[in-house]
Amino acid sequence: VAALTESSTEVPSKCFHTSEGDLPLVKIRVSGYSFRCQNERLGARVRRVLSLFADLLSLFGAPAYQEWLATTDDPEVIKELIREVHLQMLPEHGFKLDRTMPVSQIYRVQLRMHAFVKAGMVSADIAEKGALTSHLAGTQKMEALRQARRKARPAPGHASRRPSTAEVRAFVDSLKAAVKAEVEAVVAALINSPEQLCAEDDQ
């Protein structure tokens, strides 16, 4: 089958499976071809993925988020931080998500988001943005802390204070407001000083 390249070539009958039972595994390898452009639906998906990454990176990459991430040693706090950022940002990108949903339902929406993003990673550049988003969110640190906790025995009577859901929510709210204010300030500066924008374009 892999050798058939002409649309007019008839596929041999031995390539078809007609008996009952489990279907065999079929792998078709195509080489020497490349797509020169994206169709409209794929292009729209890629644009949505890039827009989502841009917004997530603006929060996960904020200094305040990275400072909190650096000081926590509780994987559940990191998980709640990531979930709160998703609750704030995903609805703006077409994902139905709100705080009234059970945690299990929120998790399913997060899985759908990950599947959607994965289907839009059609280039190394987009994949790098996805890896950076995951890294800045603290996913790797969260998993490392979980592994360490499974191996280590907790010291008796030792428990670090875990911030409440309200505290995490207030933190992400302030983070989003700060990022928005920074963007608005940059836009206002460019509007008030168009010659600066032209100078940057000339460089």
Coordinates of C-alpha atoms in Angstrom, one line a residue:
V1 CA 0.0 0.0 0.0
A2 CA 2.8 2.4 0.9
A3 CA 4.2 2.0 -2.7
L4 CA 0.9 3.2 -4.3
T5 CA 1.3 6.8 -5.4
E6 CA -1.0 7.1 -8.4
S7 CA -4.7 7.7 -7.8
S8 CA -5.5 5.5 -10.9
T9 CA -3.7 2.5 -9.5
E10 CA -6.0 -0.3 -8.2
V11 CA -5.4 -1.4 -4.7
P12 CA -4.8 -5.2 -4.6
S13 CA -7.5 -7.2 -2.8
K14 CA -4.9 -8.7 -0.4
C15 CA -4.7 -5.2 1.2
F16 CA -8.3 -5.5 2.5
H17 CA -9.3 -7.4 5.6
T18 CA -12.7 -9.2 5.2
S19 CA -12.8 -11.8 7.9
E20 CA -14.4 -11.3 11.3
G21 CA -12.4 -10.5 14.4
D22 CA -10.0 -7.8 15.5
L23 CA -8.7 -5.6 12.7
P24 CA -5.0 -5.7 12.1
L25 CA -2.8 -2.7 12.6
V26 CA -2.1 -0.7 9.4
K27 CA 0.6 1.9 9.2
I28 CA 0.9 4.0 6.1
R29 CA 4.1 6.0 5.7
V30 CA 4.2 8.9 3.3
S31 CA 7.5 10.7 2.6
G32 CA 8.8 13.2 0.1
Y33 CA 5.7 15.4 0.3
S34 CA 4.9 18.6 2.3
F35 CA 1.9 20.9 2.7
R36 CA 2.6 24.4 1.3
C37 CA -0.3 26.0 3.2
Q38 CA -3.1 25.4 5.8
N39 CA -6.7 25.1 5.0
E40 CA -9.1 27.6 6.6
R41 CA -10.2 25.4 9.5
L42 CA -6.6 24.5 10.5
G43 CA -5.5 28.1 10.1
A44 CA -8.3 29.2 12.4
R45 CA -7.3 26.5 15.0
V46 CA -3.7 27.6 14.9
R47 CA -4.6 31.2 15.4
R48 CA -6.8 30.3 18.4
V49 CA -4.0 28.2 19.9
L50 CA -1.4 31.0 19.5
S51 CA -3.9 33.5 21.0
L52 CA -4.5 31.2 24.0
F53 CA -0.7 30.7 24.5
A54 CA -0.1 34.5 24.4
D55 CA -2.7 35.1 27.1
L56 CA -1.5 32.2 29.3
L57 CA 2.1 33.2 28.9
S58 CA 1.2 36.7 30.0
L59 CA 0.0 35.4 33.4
F60 CA 2.3 32.4 33.9
G61 CA 5.3 34.4 32.9
A62 CA 4.5 37.4 35.1
P63 CA 7.1 38.1 37.8
A64 CA 4.6 37.8 40.6
Y65 CA 3.4 34.4 39.4
Q66 CA 7.0 33.2 39.1
E67 CA 7.9 34.5 42.6
W68 CA 4.9 32.6 44.1
L69 CA 5.9 29.5 42.2
A70 CA 9.5 29.7 43.4
T71 CA 8.4 29.9 47.1
T72 CA 5.9 27.1 47.2
D73 CA 6.7 23.5 47.9
D74 CA 3.2 22.2 47.7
P75 CA 2.1 20.6 44.4
E76 CA -1.6 21.1 45.3
V77 CA -1.0 24.9 45.5
I78 CA 0.6 24.9 42.1
K79 CA -2.3 22.8 40.7
E80 CA -4.8 25.3 42.2
L81 CA -2.9 28.2 40.7
I82 CA -2.9 26.7 37.3
R83 CA -6.6 25.9 37.6
E84 CA -7.4 29.4 38.7
V85 CA -5.5 30.9 35.7
H86 CA -7.5 28.5 33.4
L87 CA -10.7 29.6 35.0
Q88 CA -9.8 33.2 34.2
M89 CA -8.5 32.7 30.7
L90 CA -10.1 29.7 29.0
P91 CA -13.7 31.2 28.8
E92 CA -12.2 34.1 26.8
H93 CA -11.1 31.6 24.2
G94 CA -14.3 29.7 23.8
F95 CA -14.1 27.1 26.6
K96 CA -17.1 26.9 28.8
L97 CA -15.7 27.0 32.3
D98 CA -16.7 28.6 35.6
R99 CA -16.2 28.2 39.3
T100 CA -19.7 26.6 39.9
M101 CA -18.6 23.5 38.1
P102 CA -17.4 20.4 40.1
V103 CA -13.6 20.0 40.0
S104 CA -14.0 16.8 37.9
Q105 CA -15.9 18.8 35.2
I106 CA -13.3 21.5 35.3
Y107 CA -10.6 18.9 34.8
R108 CA -12.5 17.5 31.7
V109 CA -12.6 20.9 30.2
Q110 CA -8.9 21.3 30.8
L111 CA -8.3 17.9 29.0
R112 CA -10.4 19.2 26.0
M113 CA -8.3 22.3 26.0
H114 CA -5.1 20.3 25.9
A115 CA -6.4 18.1 23.1
F116 CA -7.4 21.2 21.1
V117 CA -4.0 22.7 21.6
K118 CA -2.2 19.5 20.7
A119 CA -4.1 19.4 17.4
G120 CA -3.0 22.9 16.6
M121 CA 0.8 22.3 17.2
V122 CA 1.7 22.0 13.5
S123 CA 5.1 23.6 13.8
A124 CA 8.2 23.6 16.0
D125 CA 7.6 27.2 16.9
I126 CA 4.1 26.5 18.3
A127 CA 5.3 23.4 20.1
E128 CA 8.0 25.6 21.8
K129 CA 5.4 28.0 22.9
G130 CA 3.4 25.2 24.4
A131 CA 6.4 23.8 26.2
L132 CA 7.3 27.3 27.6
T133 CA 3.7 27.7 28.8
S134 CA 3.8 24.4 30.6
H135 CA 7.2 25.2 32.2
L136 CA 6.2 28.7 33.4
A137 CA 2.9 27.4 34.7
G138 CA 4.9 25.1 37.0
T139 CA 3.8 21.7 35.6
Q140 CA 7.2 20.1 35.8
K141 CA 7.8 21.4 39.3
M142 CA 4.4 20.2 40.4
E143 CA 5.1 16.6 39.2
A144 CA 8.6 16.7 40.7
L145 CA 7.2 17.7 44.1
R146 CA 4.6 14.9 43.9
Q147 CA 7.3 12.3 43.1
A148 CA 9.4 13.6 46.0
R149 CA 6.4 13.4 48.4
R150 CA 5.7 9.8 47.4
K151 CA 9.3 8.8 48.2
A152 CA 9.7 10.8 51.4
R153 CA 7.9 10.3 54.7
P154 CA 6.3 13.4 56.1
A155 CA 7.8 14.7 59.3
P156 CA 5.3 14.3 62.2
G157 CA 3.6 17.5 63.1
H158 CA 5.0 19.3 60.1
A159 CA 2.6 20.8 57.6
S160 CA 3.2 24.0 55.6
R161 CA 0.4 26.5 55.5
R162 CA -1.7 26.1 52.3
P163 CA -3.3 29.3 50.9
S164 CA -7.0 29.2 50.7
T165 CA -8.9 29.1 47.4
A166 CA -10.0 32.7 48.0
E167 CA -6.4 33.8 48.4
V168 CA -5.3 32.1 45.2
R169 CA -8.3 33.6 43.4
A170 CA -7.4 37.1 44.7
F171 CA -3.8 36.6 43.6
V172 CA -4.7 35.6 40.1
D173 CA -7.3 38.5 39.9
S174 CA -4.6 41.0 40.8
L175 CA -2.1 39.4 38.4
K176 CA -4.5 39.6 35.5
A177 CA -5.4 43.2 36.4
A178 CA -1.6 44.1 36.5
V179 CA -0.9 42.5 33.2
K180 CA -3.9 44.2 31.6
A181 CA -2.7 47.6 33.0
E182 CA 0.8 47.0 31.6
V183 CA -0.6 46.3 28.1
E184 CA -2.9 49.3 28.3
A185 CA 0.0 51.5 29.3
V186 CA 2.2 50.3 26.4
V187 CA -0.7 50.8 23.9
A188 CA -1.3 54.3 25.3
A189 CA 2.4 55.2 25.1
L190 CA 2.5 54.1 21.5
I191 CA -0.6 56.1 20.6
N192 CA 0.8 59.2 22.3
S193 CA 4.2 58.7 20.7
P194 CA 3.7 57.3 17.2
E195 CA 7.2 58.4 16.2
Q196 CA 8.6 55.9 18.7
L197 CA 6.8 53.1 17.0
C198 CA 8.1 54.2 13.7
A199 CA 11.7 54.4 15.1
E200 CA 11.4 50.8 16.4
D201 CA 10.1 49.6 13.1
D202 CA 13.1 51.1 11.3
Q203 CA 15.6 49.3 13.6

